Coordinates of N, CA, C and O in Angstrom, one line a residue:
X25 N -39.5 13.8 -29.9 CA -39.6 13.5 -31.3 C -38.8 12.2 -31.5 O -37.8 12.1 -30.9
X26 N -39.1 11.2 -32.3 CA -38.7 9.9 -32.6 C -38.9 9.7 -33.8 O -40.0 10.1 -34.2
X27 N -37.8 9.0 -34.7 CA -37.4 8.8 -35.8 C -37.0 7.7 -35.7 O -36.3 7.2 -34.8
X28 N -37.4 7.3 -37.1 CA -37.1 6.0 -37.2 C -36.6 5.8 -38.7 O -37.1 6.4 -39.7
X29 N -35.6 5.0 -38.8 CA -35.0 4.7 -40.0 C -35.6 3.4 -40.6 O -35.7 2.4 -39.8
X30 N -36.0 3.3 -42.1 CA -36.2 2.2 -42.4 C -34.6 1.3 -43.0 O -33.5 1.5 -42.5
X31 N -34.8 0.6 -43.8 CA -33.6 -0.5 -44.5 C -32.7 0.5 -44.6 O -33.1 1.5 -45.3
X32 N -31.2 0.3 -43.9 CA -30.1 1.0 -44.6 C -28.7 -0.2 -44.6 O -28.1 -1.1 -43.9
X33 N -28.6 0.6 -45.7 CA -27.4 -0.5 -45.9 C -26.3 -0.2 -44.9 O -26.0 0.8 -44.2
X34 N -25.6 -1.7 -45.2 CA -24.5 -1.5 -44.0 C -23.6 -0.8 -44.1 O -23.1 -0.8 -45.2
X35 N -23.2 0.0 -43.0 CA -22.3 1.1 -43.4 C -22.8 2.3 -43.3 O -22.3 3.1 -42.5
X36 N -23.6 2.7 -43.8 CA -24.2 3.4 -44.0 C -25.1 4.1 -43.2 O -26.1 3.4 -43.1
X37 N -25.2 5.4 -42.5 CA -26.4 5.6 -41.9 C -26.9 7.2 -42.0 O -26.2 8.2 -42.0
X38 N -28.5 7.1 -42.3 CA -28.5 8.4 -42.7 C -29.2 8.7 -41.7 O -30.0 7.9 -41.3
X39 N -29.2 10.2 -41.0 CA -29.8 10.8 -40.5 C -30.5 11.9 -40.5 O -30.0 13.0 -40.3
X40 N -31.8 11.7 -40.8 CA -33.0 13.2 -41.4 C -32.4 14.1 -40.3 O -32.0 13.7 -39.2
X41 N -32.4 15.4 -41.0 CA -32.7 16.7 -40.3 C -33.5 17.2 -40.1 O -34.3 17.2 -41.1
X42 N -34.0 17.8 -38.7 CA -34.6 18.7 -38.5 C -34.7 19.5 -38.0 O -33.6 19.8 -37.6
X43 N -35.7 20.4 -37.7 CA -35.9 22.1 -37.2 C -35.5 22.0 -35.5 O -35.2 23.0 -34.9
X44 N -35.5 21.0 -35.1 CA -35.1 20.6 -33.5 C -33.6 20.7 -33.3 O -33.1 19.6 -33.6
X45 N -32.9 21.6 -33.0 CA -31.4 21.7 -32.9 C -31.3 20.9 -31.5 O -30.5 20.1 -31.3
X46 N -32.3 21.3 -30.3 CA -31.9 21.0 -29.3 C -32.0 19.6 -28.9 O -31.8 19.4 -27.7
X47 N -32.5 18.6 -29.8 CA -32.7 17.2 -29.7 C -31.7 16.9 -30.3 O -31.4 17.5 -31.3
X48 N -30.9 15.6 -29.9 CA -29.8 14.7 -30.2 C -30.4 13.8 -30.2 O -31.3 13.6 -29.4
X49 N -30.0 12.8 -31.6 CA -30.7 11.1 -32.0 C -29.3 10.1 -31.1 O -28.0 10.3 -31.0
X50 N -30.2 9.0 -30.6 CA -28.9 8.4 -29.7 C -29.5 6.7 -30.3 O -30.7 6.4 -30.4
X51 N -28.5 6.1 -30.6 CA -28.3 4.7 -31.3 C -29.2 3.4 -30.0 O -28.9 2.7 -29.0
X52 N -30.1 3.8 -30.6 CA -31.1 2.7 -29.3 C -30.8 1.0 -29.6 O -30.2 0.3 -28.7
X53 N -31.2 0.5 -30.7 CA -30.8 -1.2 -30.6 C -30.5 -0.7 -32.6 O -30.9 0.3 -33.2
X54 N -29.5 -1.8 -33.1 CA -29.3 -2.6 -34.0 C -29.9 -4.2 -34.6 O -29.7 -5.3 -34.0
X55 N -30.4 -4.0 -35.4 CA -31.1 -5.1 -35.5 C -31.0 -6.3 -36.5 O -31.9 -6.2 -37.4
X56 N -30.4 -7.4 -36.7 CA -30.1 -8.0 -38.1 C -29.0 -7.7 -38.9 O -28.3 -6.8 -38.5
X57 N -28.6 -8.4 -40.0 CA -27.8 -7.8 -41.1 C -28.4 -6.8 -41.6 O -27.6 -5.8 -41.6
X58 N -29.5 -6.5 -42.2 CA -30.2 -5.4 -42.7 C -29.1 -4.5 -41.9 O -28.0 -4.4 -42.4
X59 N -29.4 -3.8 -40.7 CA -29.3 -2.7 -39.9 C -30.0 -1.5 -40.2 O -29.6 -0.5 -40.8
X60 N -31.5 -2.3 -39.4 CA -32.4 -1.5 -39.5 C -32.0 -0.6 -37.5 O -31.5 -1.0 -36.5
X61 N -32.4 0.4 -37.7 CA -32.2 1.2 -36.9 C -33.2 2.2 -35.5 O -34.0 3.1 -35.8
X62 N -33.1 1.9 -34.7 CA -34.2 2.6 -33.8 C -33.8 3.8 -33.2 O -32.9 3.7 -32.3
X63 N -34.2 4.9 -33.3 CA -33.9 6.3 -32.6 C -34.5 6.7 -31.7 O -35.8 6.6 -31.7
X64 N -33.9 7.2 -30.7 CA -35.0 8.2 -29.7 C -34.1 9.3 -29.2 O -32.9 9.4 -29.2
X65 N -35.1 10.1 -28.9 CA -35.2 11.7 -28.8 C -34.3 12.2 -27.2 O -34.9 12.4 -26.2
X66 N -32.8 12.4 -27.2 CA -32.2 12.7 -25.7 C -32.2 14.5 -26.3 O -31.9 15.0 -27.4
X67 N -32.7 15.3 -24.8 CA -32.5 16.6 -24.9 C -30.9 16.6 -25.0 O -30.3 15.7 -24.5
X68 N -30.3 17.6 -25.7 CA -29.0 17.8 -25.8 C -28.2 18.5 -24.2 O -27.0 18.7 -23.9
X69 N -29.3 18.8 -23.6 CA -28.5 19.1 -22.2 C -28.1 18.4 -21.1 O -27.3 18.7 -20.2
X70 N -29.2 17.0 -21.3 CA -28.4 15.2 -20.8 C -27.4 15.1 -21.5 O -26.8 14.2 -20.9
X71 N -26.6 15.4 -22.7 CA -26.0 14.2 -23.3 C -24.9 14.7 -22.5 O -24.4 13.8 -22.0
X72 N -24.3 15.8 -22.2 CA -23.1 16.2 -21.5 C -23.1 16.5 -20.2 O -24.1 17.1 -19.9
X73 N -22.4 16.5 -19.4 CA -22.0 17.4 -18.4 C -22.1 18.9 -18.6 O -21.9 19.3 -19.8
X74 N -22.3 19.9 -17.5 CA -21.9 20.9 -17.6 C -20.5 21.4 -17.6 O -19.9 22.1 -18.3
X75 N -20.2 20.8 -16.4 CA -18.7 21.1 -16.1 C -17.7 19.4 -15.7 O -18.2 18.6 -15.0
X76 N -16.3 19.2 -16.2 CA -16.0 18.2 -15.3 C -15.8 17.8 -14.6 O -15.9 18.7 -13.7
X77 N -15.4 16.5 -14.1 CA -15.8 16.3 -12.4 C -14.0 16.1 -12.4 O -13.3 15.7 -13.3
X78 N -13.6 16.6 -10.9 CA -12.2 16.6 -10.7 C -12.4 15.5 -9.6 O -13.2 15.4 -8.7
X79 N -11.0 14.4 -10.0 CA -11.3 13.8 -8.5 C -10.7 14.5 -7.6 O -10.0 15.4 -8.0
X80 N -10.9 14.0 -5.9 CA -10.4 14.8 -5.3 C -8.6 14.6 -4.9 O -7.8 13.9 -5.5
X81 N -8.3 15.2 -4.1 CA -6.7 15.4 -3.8 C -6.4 14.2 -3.4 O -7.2 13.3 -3.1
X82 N -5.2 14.2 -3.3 CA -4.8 12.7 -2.8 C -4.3 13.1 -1.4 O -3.7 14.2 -1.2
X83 N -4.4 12.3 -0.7 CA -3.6 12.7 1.0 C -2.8 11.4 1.3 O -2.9 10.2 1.0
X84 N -2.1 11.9 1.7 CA -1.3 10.9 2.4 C -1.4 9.4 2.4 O -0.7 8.6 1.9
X85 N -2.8 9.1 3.4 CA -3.1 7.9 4.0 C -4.4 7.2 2.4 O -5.2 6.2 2.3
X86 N -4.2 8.1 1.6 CA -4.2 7.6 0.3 C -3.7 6.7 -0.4 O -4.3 5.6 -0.9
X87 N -2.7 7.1 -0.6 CA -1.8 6.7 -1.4 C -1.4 4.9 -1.3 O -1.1 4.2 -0.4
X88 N -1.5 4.8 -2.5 CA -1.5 2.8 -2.2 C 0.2 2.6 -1.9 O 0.9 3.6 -1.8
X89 N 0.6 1.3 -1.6 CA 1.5 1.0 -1.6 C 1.8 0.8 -0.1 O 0.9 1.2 0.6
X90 N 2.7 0.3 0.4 CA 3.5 -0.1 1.6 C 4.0 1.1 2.6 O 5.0 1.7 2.3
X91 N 3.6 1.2 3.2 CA 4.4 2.8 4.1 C 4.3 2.1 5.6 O 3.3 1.4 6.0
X92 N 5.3 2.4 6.1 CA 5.7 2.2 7.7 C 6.5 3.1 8.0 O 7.3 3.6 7.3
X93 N 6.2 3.5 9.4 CA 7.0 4.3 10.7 C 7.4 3.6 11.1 O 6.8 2.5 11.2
X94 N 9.2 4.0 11.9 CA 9.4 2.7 12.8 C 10.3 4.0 13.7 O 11.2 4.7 13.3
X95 N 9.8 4.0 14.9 CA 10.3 4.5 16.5 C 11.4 4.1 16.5 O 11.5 3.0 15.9
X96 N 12.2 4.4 16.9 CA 13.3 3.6 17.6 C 13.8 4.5 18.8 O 14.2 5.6 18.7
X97 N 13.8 3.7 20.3 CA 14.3 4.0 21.1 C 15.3 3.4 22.2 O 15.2 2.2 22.4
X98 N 16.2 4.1 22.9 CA 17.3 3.5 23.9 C 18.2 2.7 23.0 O 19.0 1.9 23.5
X99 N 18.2 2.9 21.7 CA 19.1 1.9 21.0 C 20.5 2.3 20.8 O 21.4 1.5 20.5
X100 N 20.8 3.7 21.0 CA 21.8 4.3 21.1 C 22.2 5.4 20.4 O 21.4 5.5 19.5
X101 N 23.2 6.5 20.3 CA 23.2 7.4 19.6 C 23.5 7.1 18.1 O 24.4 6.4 17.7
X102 N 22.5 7.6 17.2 CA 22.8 7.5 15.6 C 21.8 6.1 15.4 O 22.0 5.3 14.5
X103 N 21.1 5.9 16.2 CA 20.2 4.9 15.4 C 18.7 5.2 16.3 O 17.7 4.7 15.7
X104 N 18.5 5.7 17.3 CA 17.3 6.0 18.0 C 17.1 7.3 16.8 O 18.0 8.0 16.2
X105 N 15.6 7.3 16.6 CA 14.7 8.2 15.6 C 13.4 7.6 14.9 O 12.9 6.5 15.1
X106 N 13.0 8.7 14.1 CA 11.5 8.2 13.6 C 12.5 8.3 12.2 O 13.4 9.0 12.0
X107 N 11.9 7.2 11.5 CA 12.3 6.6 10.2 C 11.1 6.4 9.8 O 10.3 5.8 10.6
X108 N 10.6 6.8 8.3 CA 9.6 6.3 7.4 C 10.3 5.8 6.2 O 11.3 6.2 5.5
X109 N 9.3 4.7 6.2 CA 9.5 3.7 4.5 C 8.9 3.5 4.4 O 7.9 3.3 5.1
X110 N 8.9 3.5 2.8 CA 7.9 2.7 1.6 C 8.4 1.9 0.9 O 9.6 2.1 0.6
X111 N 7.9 1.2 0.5 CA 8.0 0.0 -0.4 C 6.8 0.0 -1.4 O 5.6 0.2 -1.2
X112 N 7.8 -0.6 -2.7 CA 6.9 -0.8 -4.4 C 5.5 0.4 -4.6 O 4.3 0.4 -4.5
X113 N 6.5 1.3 -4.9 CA 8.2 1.7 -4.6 C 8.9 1.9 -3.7 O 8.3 2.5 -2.8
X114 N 10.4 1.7 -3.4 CA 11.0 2.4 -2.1 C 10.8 4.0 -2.0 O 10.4 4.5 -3.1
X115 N 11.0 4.5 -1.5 CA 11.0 5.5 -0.8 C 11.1 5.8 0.9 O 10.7 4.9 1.7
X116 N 11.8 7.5 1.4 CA 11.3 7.3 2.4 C 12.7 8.0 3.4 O 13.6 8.1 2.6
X117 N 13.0 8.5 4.6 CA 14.0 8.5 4.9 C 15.2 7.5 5.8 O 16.2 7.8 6.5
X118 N 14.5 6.4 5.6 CA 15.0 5.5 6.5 C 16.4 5.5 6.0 O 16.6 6.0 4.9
X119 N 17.4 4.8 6.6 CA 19.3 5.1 6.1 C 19.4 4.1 4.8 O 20.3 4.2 4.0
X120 N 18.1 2.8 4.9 CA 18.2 1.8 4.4 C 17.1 1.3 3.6 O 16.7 0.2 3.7
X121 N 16.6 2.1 2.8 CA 14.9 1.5 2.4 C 15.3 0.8 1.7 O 14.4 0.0 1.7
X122 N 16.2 0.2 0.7 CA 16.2 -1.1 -0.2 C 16.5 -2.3 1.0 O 16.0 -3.3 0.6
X123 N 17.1 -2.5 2.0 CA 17.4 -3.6 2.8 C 16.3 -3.7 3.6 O 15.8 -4.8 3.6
X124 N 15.8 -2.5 4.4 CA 14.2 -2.8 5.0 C 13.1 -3.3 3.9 O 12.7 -4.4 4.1
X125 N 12.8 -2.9 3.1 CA 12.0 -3.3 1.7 C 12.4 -4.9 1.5 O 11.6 -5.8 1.8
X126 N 13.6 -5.2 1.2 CA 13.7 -6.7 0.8 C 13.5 -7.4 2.1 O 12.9 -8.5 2.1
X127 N 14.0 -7.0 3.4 CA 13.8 -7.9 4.7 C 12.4 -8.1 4.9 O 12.1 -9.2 5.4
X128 N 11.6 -7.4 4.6 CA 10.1 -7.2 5.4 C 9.0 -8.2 3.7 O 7.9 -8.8 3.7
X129 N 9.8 -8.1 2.7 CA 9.5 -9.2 1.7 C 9.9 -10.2 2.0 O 9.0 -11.1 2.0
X130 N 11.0 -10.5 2.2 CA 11.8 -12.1 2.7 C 11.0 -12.6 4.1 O 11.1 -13.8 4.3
X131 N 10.5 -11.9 5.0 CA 9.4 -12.4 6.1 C 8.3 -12.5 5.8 O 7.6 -13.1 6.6
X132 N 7.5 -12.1 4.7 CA 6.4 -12.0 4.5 C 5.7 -13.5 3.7 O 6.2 -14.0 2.7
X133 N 4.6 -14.0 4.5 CA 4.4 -15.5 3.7 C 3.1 -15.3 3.9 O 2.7 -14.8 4.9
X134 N 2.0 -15.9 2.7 CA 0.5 -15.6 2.7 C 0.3 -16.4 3.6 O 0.8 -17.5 3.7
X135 N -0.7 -15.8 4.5 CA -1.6 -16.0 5.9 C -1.2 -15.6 7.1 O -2.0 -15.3 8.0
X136 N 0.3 -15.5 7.1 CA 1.0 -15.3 8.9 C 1.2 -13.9 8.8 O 1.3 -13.3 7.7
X137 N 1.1 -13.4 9.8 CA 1.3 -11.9 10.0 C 3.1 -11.7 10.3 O 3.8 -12.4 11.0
X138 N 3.5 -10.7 9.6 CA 4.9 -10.4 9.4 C 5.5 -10.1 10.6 O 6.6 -10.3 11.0
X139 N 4.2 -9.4 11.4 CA 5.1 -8.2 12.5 C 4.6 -9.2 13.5 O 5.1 -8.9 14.6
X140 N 3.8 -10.4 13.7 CA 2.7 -10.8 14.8 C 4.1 -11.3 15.7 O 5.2 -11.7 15.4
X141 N 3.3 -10.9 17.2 CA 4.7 -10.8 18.3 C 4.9 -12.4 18.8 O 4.3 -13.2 18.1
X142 N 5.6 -12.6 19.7 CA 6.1 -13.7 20.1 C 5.2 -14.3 20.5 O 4.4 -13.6 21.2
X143 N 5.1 -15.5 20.5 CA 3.5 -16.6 21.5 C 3.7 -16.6 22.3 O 4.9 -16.6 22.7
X144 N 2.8 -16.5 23.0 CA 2.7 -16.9 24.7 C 2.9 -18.5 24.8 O 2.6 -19.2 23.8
X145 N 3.3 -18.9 25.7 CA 3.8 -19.9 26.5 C 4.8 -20.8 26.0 O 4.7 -22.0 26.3
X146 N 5.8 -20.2 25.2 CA 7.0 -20.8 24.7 C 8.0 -20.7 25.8 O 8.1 -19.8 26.6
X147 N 8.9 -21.6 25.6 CA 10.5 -20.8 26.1 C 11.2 -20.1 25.6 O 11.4 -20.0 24.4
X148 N 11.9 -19.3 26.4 CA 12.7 -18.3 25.8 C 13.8 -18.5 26.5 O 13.5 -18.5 27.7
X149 N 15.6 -18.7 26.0 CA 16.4 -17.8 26.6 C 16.4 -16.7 27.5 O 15.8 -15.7 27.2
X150 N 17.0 -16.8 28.6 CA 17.1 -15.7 29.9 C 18.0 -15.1 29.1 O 19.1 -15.5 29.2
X151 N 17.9 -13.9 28.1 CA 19.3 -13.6 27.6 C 18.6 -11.7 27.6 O 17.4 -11.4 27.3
X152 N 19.5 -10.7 28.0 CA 18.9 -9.1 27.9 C 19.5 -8.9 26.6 O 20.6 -9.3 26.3
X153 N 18.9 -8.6 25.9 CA 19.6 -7.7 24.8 C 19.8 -5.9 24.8 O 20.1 -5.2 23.8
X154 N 19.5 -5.5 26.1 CA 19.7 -4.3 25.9 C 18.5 -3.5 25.8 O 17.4 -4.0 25.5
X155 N 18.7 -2.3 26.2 CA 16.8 -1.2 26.4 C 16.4 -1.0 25.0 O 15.3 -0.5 24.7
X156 N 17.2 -1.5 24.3 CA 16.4 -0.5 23.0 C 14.7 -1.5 22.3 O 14.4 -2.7 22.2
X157 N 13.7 0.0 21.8 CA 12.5 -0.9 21.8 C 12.3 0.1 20.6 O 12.9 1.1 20.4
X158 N 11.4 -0.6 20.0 CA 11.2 0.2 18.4 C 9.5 0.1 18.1 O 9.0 -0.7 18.9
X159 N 8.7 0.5 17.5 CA 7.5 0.9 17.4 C 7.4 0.9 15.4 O 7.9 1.6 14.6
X160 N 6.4 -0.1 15.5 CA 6.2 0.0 14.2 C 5.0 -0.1 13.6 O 4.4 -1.2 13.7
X161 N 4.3 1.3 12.6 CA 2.7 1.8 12.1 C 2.7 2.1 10.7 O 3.5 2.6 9.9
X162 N 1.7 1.7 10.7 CA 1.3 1.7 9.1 C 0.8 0.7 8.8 O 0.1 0.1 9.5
X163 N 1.2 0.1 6.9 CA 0.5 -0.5 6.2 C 1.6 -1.5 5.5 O 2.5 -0.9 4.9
X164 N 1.5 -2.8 5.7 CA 1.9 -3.7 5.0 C 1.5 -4.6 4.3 O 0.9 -5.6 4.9
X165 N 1.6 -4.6 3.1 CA 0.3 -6.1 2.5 C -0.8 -6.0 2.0 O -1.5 -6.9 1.4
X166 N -1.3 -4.3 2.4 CA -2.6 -4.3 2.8 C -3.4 -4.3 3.8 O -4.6 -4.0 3.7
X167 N -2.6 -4.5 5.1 CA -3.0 -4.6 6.2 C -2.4 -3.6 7.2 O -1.2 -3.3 7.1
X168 N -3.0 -3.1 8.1 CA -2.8 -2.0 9.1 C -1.2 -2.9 9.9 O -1.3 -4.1 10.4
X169 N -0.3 -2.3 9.9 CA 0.8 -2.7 11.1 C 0.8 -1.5 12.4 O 0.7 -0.3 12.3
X170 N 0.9 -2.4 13.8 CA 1.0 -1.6 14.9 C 1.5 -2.8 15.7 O 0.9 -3.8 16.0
X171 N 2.9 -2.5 15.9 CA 3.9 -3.8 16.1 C 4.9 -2.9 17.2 O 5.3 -1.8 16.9
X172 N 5.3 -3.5 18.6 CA 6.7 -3.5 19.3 C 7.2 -4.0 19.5 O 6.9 -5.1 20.1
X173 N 8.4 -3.7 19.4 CA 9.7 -4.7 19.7 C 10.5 -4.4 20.7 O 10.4 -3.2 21.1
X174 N 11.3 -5.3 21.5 CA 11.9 -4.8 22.6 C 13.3 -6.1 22.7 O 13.4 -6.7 21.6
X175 N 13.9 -6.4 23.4 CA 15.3 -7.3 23.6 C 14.9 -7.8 24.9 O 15.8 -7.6 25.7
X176 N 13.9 -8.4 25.3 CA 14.0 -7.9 26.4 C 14.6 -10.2 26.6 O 15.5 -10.5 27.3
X177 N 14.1 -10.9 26.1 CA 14.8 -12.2 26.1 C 15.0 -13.0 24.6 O 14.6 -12.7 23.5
X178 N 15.7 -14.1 25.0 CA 16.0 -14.7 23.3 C 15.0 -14.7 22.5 O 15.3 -14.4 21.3
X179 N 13.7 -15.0 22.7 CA 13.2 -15.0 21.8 C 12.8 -13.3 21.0 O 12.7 -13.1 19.8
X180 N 12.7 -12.4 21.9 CA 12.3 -11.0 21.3 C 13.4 -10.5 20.9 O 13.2 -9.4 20.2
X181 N 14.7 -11.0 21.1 CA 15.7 -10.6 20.3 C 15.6 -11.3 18.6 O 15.7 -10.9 17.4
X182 N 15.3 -12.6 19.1 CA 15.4 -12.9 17.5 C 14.2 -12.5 16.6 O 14.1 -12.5 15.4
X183 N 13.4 -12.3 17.3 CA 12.4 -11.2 16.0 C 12.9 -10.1 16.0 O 12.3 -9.5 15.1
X184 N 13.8 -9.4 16.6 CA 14.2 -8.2 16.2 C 15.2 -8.3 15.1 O 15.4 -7.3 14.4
X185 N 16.0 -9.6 15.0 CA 17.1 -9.7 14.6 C 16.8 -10.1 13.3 O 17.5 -10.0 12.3
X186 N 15.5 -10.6 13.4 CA 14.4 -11.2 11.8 C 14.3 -9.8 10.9 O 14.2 -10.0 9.7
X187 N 14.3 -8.4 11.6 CA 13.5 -7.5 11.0 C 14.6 -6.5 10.5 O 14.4 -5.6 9.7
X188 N 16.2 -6.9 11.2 CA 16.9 -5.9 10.3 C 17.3 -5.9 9.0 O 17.4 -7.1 8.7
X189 N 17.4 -5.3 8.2 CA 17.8 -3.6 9.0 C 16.3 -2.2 9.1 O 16.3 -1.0 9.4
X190 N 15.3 -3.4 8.5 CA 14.2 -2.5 8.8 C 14.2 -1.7 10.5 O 13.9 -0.5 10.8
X191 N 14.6 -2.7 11.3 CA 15.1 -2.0 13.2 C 16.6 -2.2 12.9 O 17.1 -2.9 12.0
X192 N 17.2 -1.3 13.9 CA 18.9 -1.3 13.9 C 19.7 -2.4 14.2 O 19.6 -2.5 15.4
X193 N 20.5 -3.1 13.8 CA 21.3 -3.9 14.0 C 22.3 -3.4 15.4 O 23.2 -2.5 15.4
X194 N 21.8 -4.3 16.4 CA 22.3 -3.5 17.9 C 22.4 -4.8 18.8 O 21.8 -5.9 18.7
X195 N 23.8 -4.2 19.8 CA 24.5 -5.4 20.9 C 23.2 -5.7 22.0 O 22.2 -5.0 22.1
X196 N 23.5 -6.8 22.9 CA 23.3 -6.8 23.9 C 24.0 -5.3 25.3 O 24.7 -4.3 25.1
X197 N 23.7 -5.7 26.1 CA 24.4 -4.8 27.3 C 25.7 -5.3 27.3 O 26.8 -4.7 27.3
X198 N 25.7 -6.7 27.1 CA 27.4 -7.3 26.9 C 28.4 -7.2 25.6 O 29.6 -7.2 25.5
X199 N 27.5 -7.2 25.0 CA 27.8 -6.3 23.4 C 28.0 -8.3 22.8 O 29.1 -8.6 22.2
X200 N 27.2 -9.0 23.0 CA 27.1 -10.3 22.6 C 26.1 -10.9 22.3 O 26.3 -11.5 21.2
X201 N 25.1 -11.1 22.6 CA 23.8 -11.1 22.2 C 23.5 -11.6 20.7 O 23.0 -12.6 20.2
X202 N 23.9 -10.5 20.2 CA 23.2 -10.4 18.4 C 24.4 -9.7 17.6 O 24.2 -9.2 16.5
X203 N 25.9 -9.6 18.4 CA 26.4 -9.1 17.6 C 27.2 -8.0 17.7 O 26.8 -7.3 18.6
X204 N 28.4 -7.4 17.1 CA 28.8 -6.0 17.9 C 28.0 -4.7 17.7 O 28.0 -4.5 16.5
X205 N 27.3 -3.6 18.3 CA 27.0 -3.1 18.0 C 26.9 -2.2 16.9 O 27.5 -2.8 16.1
X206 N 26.5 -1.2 16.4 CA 27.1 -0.6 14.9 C 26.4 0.6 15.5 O 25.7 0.6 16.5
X207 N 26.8 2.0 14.2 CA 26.4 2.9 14.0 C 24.7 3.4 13.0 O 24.6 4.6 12.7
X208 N 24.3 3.1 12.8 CA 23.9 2.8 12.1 C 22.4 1.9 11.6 O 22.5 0.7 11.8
X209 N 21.4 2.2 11.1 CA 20.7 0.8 11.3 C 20.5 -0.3 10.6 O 19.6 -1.2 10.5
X210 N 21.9 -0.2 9.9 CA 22.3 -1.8 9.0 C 23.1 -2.7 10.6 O 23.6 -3.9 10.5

């Protein structure tokens, strides 16, 4: 059934009744200042849903924002473990999530990758810093991280030394390297 309205003033709009309960009038075009009016005929069992729609759960690997795991091993007792952080917001059990959070912001520069490992064919310092090596997954930026770290010469120390206290602040074997060792992963 279709109905049509002729001249109605503005503001105003009237709509005939009829014997059709189960037809709903739905506002098709406006036309002019007049506002003359065009109707058409929607069954009333389109205009709604039956039931609403739920989104679904949220999981984990959901959830927006910054999340990282970081390994840490051979670094010594009280700082070898699995630590998770988040960032904006912090969260997380790491000892340090506002210093890891601001470090891994203070490294981050649009286009270069934060965690990307040392280049091939540079020089490095013959220098050990010690067994400890750390493993780092997840999401930063937006982007998947799967990053390791190790001491193994000057240069891999000072990316490690870029990333504290997100990784532990830790000696060499000589306890000189990068510093005296600590308890801790500040």
């Amino acid at each position: 059934m279709v109905s049509v309205l002729s001249v109605v003033p503005r503001g105003a709009l009237a709509v005939p009744r009829t014997a059709a309960a189960s037809v709903s009038l739905s506002v098709l075009s406006l036309v002019g200042s007049v506002g003359l009016i065009g109707l058409a005929a929607v069954p009333a069992a389109a205009a709604a849903p039956a039931t609403p729609a739920l989104p679904p759960p949220v999981r984990p690997e959901d959830r927006g924002g910054d999340h990282l795991t970081v390994v840490v091993e051979h670094a010594g007792a009280g700082l070898d473990g699995t630590y998770e952080v988040s960032c904006h917001p912090g969260a997380g059990n790491h000892p340090d999530v506002a210093g890891a959070c601001r470090v891994l912001d203070s490294n981050t520069r649009w286009g270069r990758d934060t965690f990307a490992p040392v280049a091939s064919g540079g020089s490095c310092t013959m220098l050990y810093g010690g067994p400890a090596t750390a493993h780092v997954t997840g999401t930063w930026a937006g982007r998947p991280v799967d990053a390791s770290y190790d001491r193994s010469n000057g240069c891999e120390i000072g990316r490690w030394d870029r990333m504290v206290p997100l990784l532990p602040r830790v000696g060499s074997a000589s306890g000189s390297a990068s510093g005296p060792p600590s308890d801790s992963l500040q």
